Amino acid sequence: MYYIGLMSGSSADAIDTAIVEFNKKATLKFYREYPIDNKLKNQIQLINQKSLADFAALDNQLGHKFADAVNEILKEANIDPNQIIAIGTHGQTVLHSPDAKNGTSIQISDPNVICAKTGITTVSDFRRMDMAFGGQGAPLASAFHEYQFKNDDKSIVILNIGGFANLTLLPSNKSEIIGFDTGPGNTMLDAWIKKNKNYEYDKDGLWAASGKTNSELLKQLLTDSYFSSKIPKSTGREYFNLNWLDANLKKLNKKISNEDIQATLMELSATTIADAVMKYASKFSEVIICGGGVKNASLIKTIEKLLKDFKITTTSDYGLSPDCIEAVTFAWLAKTRMENQPSNIPTVTGATQKAILGGIYSPIKTN
């Protein structure tokens, strides 16, 4: 029997879809990334400028899109839907604002539609129960990182680089596990190249590599209070975006080439990651990287240079592709919900207590 995990990150470029078996550890049985077309991607990225009716329509549309991903992967893998215990769907984040007066986090892709269209129990809305107990609702992957990667013989850092970068610190002893967003991962790089070259992303970081880091701009960006703020903390596109970059460029008031800005944004991601590792995990021995950022060769090379005293590996060295980790995480979160087990880590999210995360949507079984 299996679980399915569904994830679309801040780049909104694909639905990561994983079929997972759980014994003592997660085993990936099948994985696909189903592309989100540019028209739908633009709707997602502009939804905060649209009406409530548009919001509801997009929620429904994404529900169908996510359900189609499930049905397609089952067909490709030749697995009967009755072999799936539950689907865990993260959905598509359209708002993550944990520090606002009425903080919340909203993900869309209607789970009612997913359940109805697949005939499979669907678990969703994982973040807000943690937030109801005072947490950030993020990062949630830390609990899965503990389940899958914790090693009693060595202290390791799991570094996930998606649109944003986050760390999970897994000490070998019984010390507290902590995790948090370090800041931008790929999001600013993607946004800047989209604006200037109309590319969806900087392949292999080649455009960034063609420029030179502007030390004055880097220094200006690093003055942002988020980077020095206390943990637990998490962030999103509501904070780090082109408006944020433009405001910093205006403060600097200096002519900088577009490729040098891209190089500086890459250095910002690498520097804030490395600074966080050195601040909280200087005595750890290994950094294990996952997420789409693994494909940015220039970014990884820069991180390796900054963290030269650490062994740098990827989750591939431990049996799971870096691309699939977040989808597998939500399969695992569905499993914990179906077993009525808590799946947040209060020292990571800041919640006042452990909590059972996710709402369950169940079909009527006819056989």
C-alpha angles and dihedrals in degrees: 000000000000145000127220124219124200126193137168113182133207091282089062091206101127146001107246106214124189134179107206137186120203126207116135088327136015117272118195111226100175136356135187138166112216110201123238108219119238094250092057091041090056090050089054095048093048098041093107087065094052137082128272088252090055089049092053092047092051091049089055094043092052090048088060092044093052091045090052089053090055094048092046096050092048089053093048093046092043091231122148114236088232088068090064115089095191146334119238110203124186091186123199118310112230096165133020111172109148097157098052119109089258096028120195145153121220126197122178136203103108108250090202089064092045091051094045095046096045101032088226129123107259128204121197145146095065100162107056100065089059088049091049086062092051099269133133092243086231153127093022096165092076092081091054090045088057092049094048107031112022111128123194090204100055140023112239140183121218109209115194114191113192125129083317128025124236136179133214115195112207110186118200091230128056095276118133119284112231132186138171146154111273093197134263120008110169100337100092092041090052093046095049096048090045091054096046105031103015090237118140093226143354102263110225087345089277096145091050089048090054090062135059128242111255104220094201093053092045090052090049093050092048091058089074108120093228092074094056097036120116124263141279093067141139135181145188149183090296087073109025108049142114092286088058091050093046091052090053093047090052091051090053092045094196132128109249126172118246093244091050089052089052091049090050093049089053090050089049092056093046095044096049090048093049093044090053092049092050093046098049106019108029092134095048118107108214142035115204113198128207138161134066092299088077086078092060097089094185093052093048091048090053092049091049090052092051093046097041094144093060129079105244118206138150131235087258086076087061099046104269127093114241089234096060102047098097094046090048088049091059092047086055092047089054089052093052091048093050088051091047091238125146114251107181126090109219093203087059102042100027094238116154092234145002115281142192105243130210141034120254124226112189131191125217106257112223098190 
